[in-house]
């Protein structure tokens, strides 16, 4: 079984248990069946993007937790970006160019940290998704 798939499921299961929710209660609140929720937690299924906001709300995730959940969900599917950035990358040619150059050259994390710092300085968060590091 794909470990990335399981990491997403473990994240959901751990948070659900921290809140004292049963899988049935979580499934009912989301409007899905208990077997479906069990499949998600056990890495056999991947929830559609339409469930992310509801799931984040039910699990009482802060913005960092919501973004972590989205990233784990993307990792659960091979060759897929996190759903919250797919549209931006698709419509922004230079973002794709920059990412391809970075991949080809093996750009390390410290360079990306400087890019993020530059973005934060030049384009401060306007109350939207900060994303953080």
PDB file of C-alpha atoms in Angstrom:
ATOM      1  CA  UNK A   1       0.000   0.000   0.000  1.00  0.00           C
ATOM      2  CA  UNK A   2       1.225   3.483  -0.865  1.00  0.00           C
ATOM      3  CA  UNK A   3       2.600   5.138   2.280  1.00  0.00           C
ATOM      4  CA  UNK A   4       1.564   8.617   1.080  1.00  0.00           C
ATOM      5  CA  UNK A   5      -2.036   7.453   0.843  1.00  0.00           C
ATOM      6  CA  UNK A   6      -1.829   6.113   4.387  1.00  0.00           C
ATOM      7  CA  UNK A   7      -0.266   9.350   5.733  1.00  0.00           C
ATOM      8  CA  UNK A   8      -3.334  11.305   4.634  1.00  0.00           C
ATOM      9  CA  UNK A   9      -5.670   8.762   6.219  1.00  0.00           C
ATOM     10  CA  UNK A  10      -3.660   8.745   9.452  1.00  0.00           C
ATOM     11  CA  UNK A  11      -3.854  12.532   9.584  1.00  0.00           C
ATOM     12  CA  UNK A  12      -7.658  12.429   9.312  1.00  0.00           C
ATOM     13  CA  UNK A  13      -8.005   9.544  11.765  1.00  0.00           C
ATOM     14  CA  UNK A  14      -5.669  11.087  14.351  1.00  0.00           C
ATOM     15  CA  UNK A  15      -7.445  14.440  14.295  1.00  0.00           C
ATOM     16  CA  UNK A  16     -10.873  12.777  14.422  1.00  0.00           C
ATOM     17  CA  UNK A  17      -9.838  10.812  17.509  1.00  0.00           C
ATOM     18  CA  UNK A  18      -8.319  13.915  19.137  1.00  0.00           C
ATOM     19  CA  UNK A  19     -11.759  15.495  18.867  1.00  0.00           C
ATOM     20  CA  UNK A  20     -13.473  12.394  20.235  1.00  0.00           C
ATOM     21  CA  UNK A  21     -15.398  11.768  17.022  1.00  0.00           C
ATOM     22  CA  UNK A  22     -16.279   8.300  15.809  1.00  0.00           C
ATOM     23  CA  UNK A  23     -15.758   7.446  12.150  1.00  0.00           C
ATOM     24  CA  UNK A  24     -19.541   7.138  11.858  1.00  0.00           C
ATOM     25  CA  UNK A  25     -20.110  10.617  13.319  1.00  0.00           C
ATOM     26  CA  UNK A  26     -17.524  12.133  10.969  1.00  0.00           C
ATOM     27  CA  UNK A  27     -19.022  10.315   7.988  1.00  0.00           C
ATOM     28  CA  UNK A  28     -22.567  11.356   8.922  1.00  0.00           C
ATOM     29  CA  UNK A  29     -21.530  14.992   9.369  1.00  0.00           C
ATOM     30  CA  UNK A  30     -19.830  14.955   5.968  1.00  0.00           C
ATOM     31  CA  UNK A  31     -22.796  13.258   4.334  1.00  0.00           C
ATOM     32  CA  UNK A  32     -20.897  10.128   3.312  1.00  0.00           C
ATOM     33  CA  UNK A  33     -21.099   6.508   4.396  1.00  0.00           C
ATOM     34  CA  UNK A  34     -19.026   5.048   7.217  1.00  0.00           C
ATOM     35  CA  UNK A  35     -17.333   2.515   4.868  1.00  0.00           C
ATOM     36  CA  UNK A  36     -16.297   5.408   2.614  1.00  0.00           C
ATOM     37  CA  UNK A  37     -14.750   7.243   5.586  1.00  0.00           C
ATOM     38  CA  UNK A  38     -13.022   4.050   6.684  1.00  0.00           C
ATOM     39  CA  UNK A  39     -11.563   3.662   3.190  1.00  0.00           C
ATOM     40  CA  UNK A  40     -10.203   7.214   3.356  1.00  0.00           C
ATOM     41  CA  UNK A  41      -8.606   6.646   6.758  1.00  0.00           C
ATOM     42  CA  UNK A  42      -7.104   3.347   5.604  1.00  0.00           C
ATOM     43  CA  UNK A  43      -5.648   4.755   2.400  1.00  0.00           C
ATOM     44  CA  UNK A  44      -7.959   2.931   0.024  1.00  0.00           C
ATOM     45  CA  UNK A  45      -9.757   6.042  -1.198  1.00  0.00           C
ATOM     46  CA  UNK A  46      -9.056   9.672  -1.784  1.00  0.00           C
ATOM     47  CA  UNK A  47     -11.748  12.250  -0.962  1.00  0.00           C
ATOM     48  CA  UNK A  48     -12.834  14.604  -3.724  1.00  0.00           C
ATOM     49  CA  UNK A  49     -11.704  18.203  -3.424  1.00  0.00           C
ATOM     50  CA  UNK A  50     -15.268  19.314  -2.656  1.00  0.00           C
ATOM     51  CA  UNK A  51     -14.976  17.646   0.767  1.00  0.00           C
ATOM     52  CA  UNK A  52     -11.794  19.438   1.910  1.00  0.00           C
ATOM     53  CA  UNK A  53     -13.410  22.576   3.322  1.00  0.00           C
ATOM     54  CA  UNK A  54     -16.117  20.574   5.097  1.00  0.00           C
ATOM     55  CA  UNK A  55     -13.550  18.146   6.463  1.00  0.00           C
ATOM     56  CA  UNK A  56     -11.315  20.993   7.672  1.00  0.00           C
ATOM     57  CA  UNK A  57     -14.276  22.620   9.408  1.00  0.00           C
ATOM     58  CA  UNK A  58     -15.450  19.422  11.105  1.00  0.00           C
ATOM     59  CA  UNK A  59     -11.901  18.585  12.210  1.00  0.00           C
ATOM     60  CA  UNK A  60     -11.476  22.172  13.459  1.00  0.00           C
ATOM     61  CA  UNK A  61      -8.268  22.672  11.510  1.00  0.00           C
ATOM     62  CA  UNK A  62      -6.542  26.031  11.520  1.00  0.00           C
ATOM     63  CA  UNK A  63      -5.148  27.341   8.233  1.00  0.00           C
ATOM     64  CA  UNK A  64      -1.842  25.497   8.663  1.00  0.00           C
ATOM     65  CA  UNK A  65      -3.699  22.264   9.406  1.00  0.00           C
ATOM     66  CA  UNK A  66      -5.993  22.751   6.424  1.00  0.00           C
ATOM     67  CA  UNK A  67      -3.037  23.290   4.109  1.00  0.00           C
ATOM     68  CA  UNK A  68      -1.248  20.265   5.592  1.00  0.00           C
ATOM     69  CA  UNK A  69      -4.353  18.161   4.935  1.00  0.00           C
ATOM     70  CA  UNK A  70      -4.515  19.399   1.328  1.00  0.00           C
ATOM     71  CA  UNK A  71      -0.814  18.682   0.786  1.00  0.00           C
ATOM     72  CA  UNK A  72      -1.156  15.179   2.217  1.00  0.00           C
ATOM     73  CA  UNK A  73      -4.156  14.585  -0.026  1.00  0.00           C
ATOM     74  CA  UNK A  74      -2.129  15.649  -3.064  1.00  0.00           C
ATOM     75  CA  UNK A  75       0.711  13.329  -2.043  1.00  0.00           C
ATOM     76  CA  UNK A  76      -1.804  10.507  -1.888  1.00  0.00           C
ATOM     77  CA  UNK A  77      -2.179  10.783  -5.639  1.00  0.00           C
ATOM     78  CA  UNK A  78       0.917  10.343  -7.709  1.00  0.00           C
ATOM     79  CA  UNK A  79       1.904  13.315  -9.863  1.00  0.00           C
ATOM     80  CA  UNK A  80      -0.737  15.673  -8.491  1.00  0.00           C
ATOM     81  CA  UNK A  81      -0.358  19.151  -7.047  1.00  0.00           C
ATOM     82  CA  UNK A  82      -2.240  20.310  -3.992  1.00  0.00           C
ATOM     83  CA  UNK A  83      -5.727  21.315  -5.173  1.00  0.00           C
ATOM     84  CA  UNK A  84      -5.454  24.861  -3.842  1.00  0.00           C
ATOM     85  CA  UNK A  85      -2.558  25.703  -6.215  1.00  0.00           C
ATOM     86  CA  UNK A  86      -3.405  23.691  -9.339  1.00  0.00           C
ATOM     87  CA  UNK A  87      -5.336  26.508 -11.018  1.00  0.00           C
ATOM     88  CA  UNK A  88      -2.605  29.054 -10.375  1.00  0.00           C
ATOM     89  CA  UNK A  89       0.145  26.823 -11.747  1.00  0.00           C
ATOM     90  CA  UNK A  90      -1.956  25.935 -14.803  1.00  0.00           C
ATOM     91  CA  UNK A  91      -2.679  29.549 -15.740  1.00  0.00           C
ATOM     92  CA  UNK A  92       0.697  31.059 -14.804  1.00  0.00           C
ATOM     93  CA  UNK A  93       3.259  30.161 -17.450  1.00  0.00           C
ATOM     94  CA  UNK A  94       6.202  31.630 -15.550  1.00  0.00           C
ATOM     95  CA  UNK A  95       5.380  29.613 -12.432  1.00  0.00           C
ATOM     96  CA  UNK A  96       5.697  26.444 -14.505  1.00  0.00           C
ATOM     97  CA  UNK A  97       8.928  27.685 -16.092  1.00  0.00           C
ATOM     98  CA  UNK A  98      10.395  28.517 -12.670  1.00  0.00           C
ATOM     99  CA  UNK A  99       9.391  25.173 -11.182  1.00  0.00           C
ATOM    100  CA  UNK A 100      10.834  23.234 -14.115  1.00  0.00           C
ATOM    101  CA  UNK A 101      14.115  25.147 -13.925  1.00  0.00           C
ATOM    102  CA  UNK A 102      14.288  24.592 -10.171  1.00  0.00           C
ATOM    103  CA  UNK A 103      13.659  20.857 -10.586  1.00  0.00           C
ATOM    104  CA  UNK A 104      16.230  20.541 -13.388  1.00  0.00           C
ATOM    105  CA  UNK A 105      18.854  22.373 -11.350  1.00  0.00           C
ATOM    106  CA  UNK A 106      18.036  20.693  -8.038  1.00  0.00           C
ATOM    107  CA  UNK A 107      17.313  23.955  -6.234  1.00  0.00           C
ATOM    108  CA  UNK A 108      17.653  23.336  -2.463  1.00  0.00           C
ATOM    109  CA  UNK A 109      15.170  24.378   0.227  1.00  0.00           C
ATOM    110  CA  UNK A 110      17.232  27.357   1.401  1.00  0.00           C
ATOM    111  CA  UNK A 111      16.729  28.993  -2.005  1.00  0.00           C
ATOM    112  CA  UNK A 112      12.968  28.414  -1.780  1.00  0.00           C
ATOM    113  CA  UNK A 113      13.013  29.915   1.720  1.00  0.00           C
ATOM    114  CA  UNK A 114      14.586  33.069   0.276  1.00  0.00           C
ATOM    115  CA  UNK A 115      11.973  33.142  -2.496  1.00  0.00           C
ATOM    116  CA  UNK A 116       9.216  32.877   0.124  1.00  0.00           C
ATOM    117  CA  UNK A 117      10.809  35.660   2.198  1.00  0.00           C
ATOM    118  CA  UNK A 118      10.978  37.868  -0.901  1.00  0.00           C
ATOM    119  CA  UNK A 119       7.312  37.161  -1.679  1.00  0.00           C
ATOM    120  CA  UNK A 120       6.322  37.948   1.904  1.00  0.00           C
ATOM    121  CA  UNK A 121       8.234  41.251   1.795  1.00  0.00           C
ATOM    122  CA  UNK A 122       7.010  42.398  -1.608  1.00  0.00           C
ATOM    123  CA  UNK A 123       3.476  40.960  -1.449  1.00  0.00           C
ATOM    124  CA  UNK A 124       2.299  40.888   2.179  1.00  0.00           C
ATOM    125  CA  UNK A 125      -0.565  38.551   3.009  1.00  0.00           C
ATOM    126  CA  UNK A 126      -3.850  40.397   2.604  1.00  0.00           C
ATOM    127  CA  UNK A 127      -5.753  38.190   5.044  1.00  0.00           C
ATOM    128  CA  UNK A 128      -5.982  35.296   2.604  1.00  0.00           C
ATOM    129  CA  UNK A 129      -4.090  32.045   2.631  1.00  0.00           C
ATOM    130  CA  UNK A 130      -0.643  32.645   4.028  1.00  0.00           C
ATOM    131  CA  UNK A 131       0.503  29.082   3.673  1.00  0.00           C
ATOM    132  CA  UNK A 132       3.631  29.598   5.740  1.00  0.00           C
ATOM    133  CA  UNK A 133       6.551  27.248   5.598  1.00  0.00           C
TER     134      UNK A 133
END
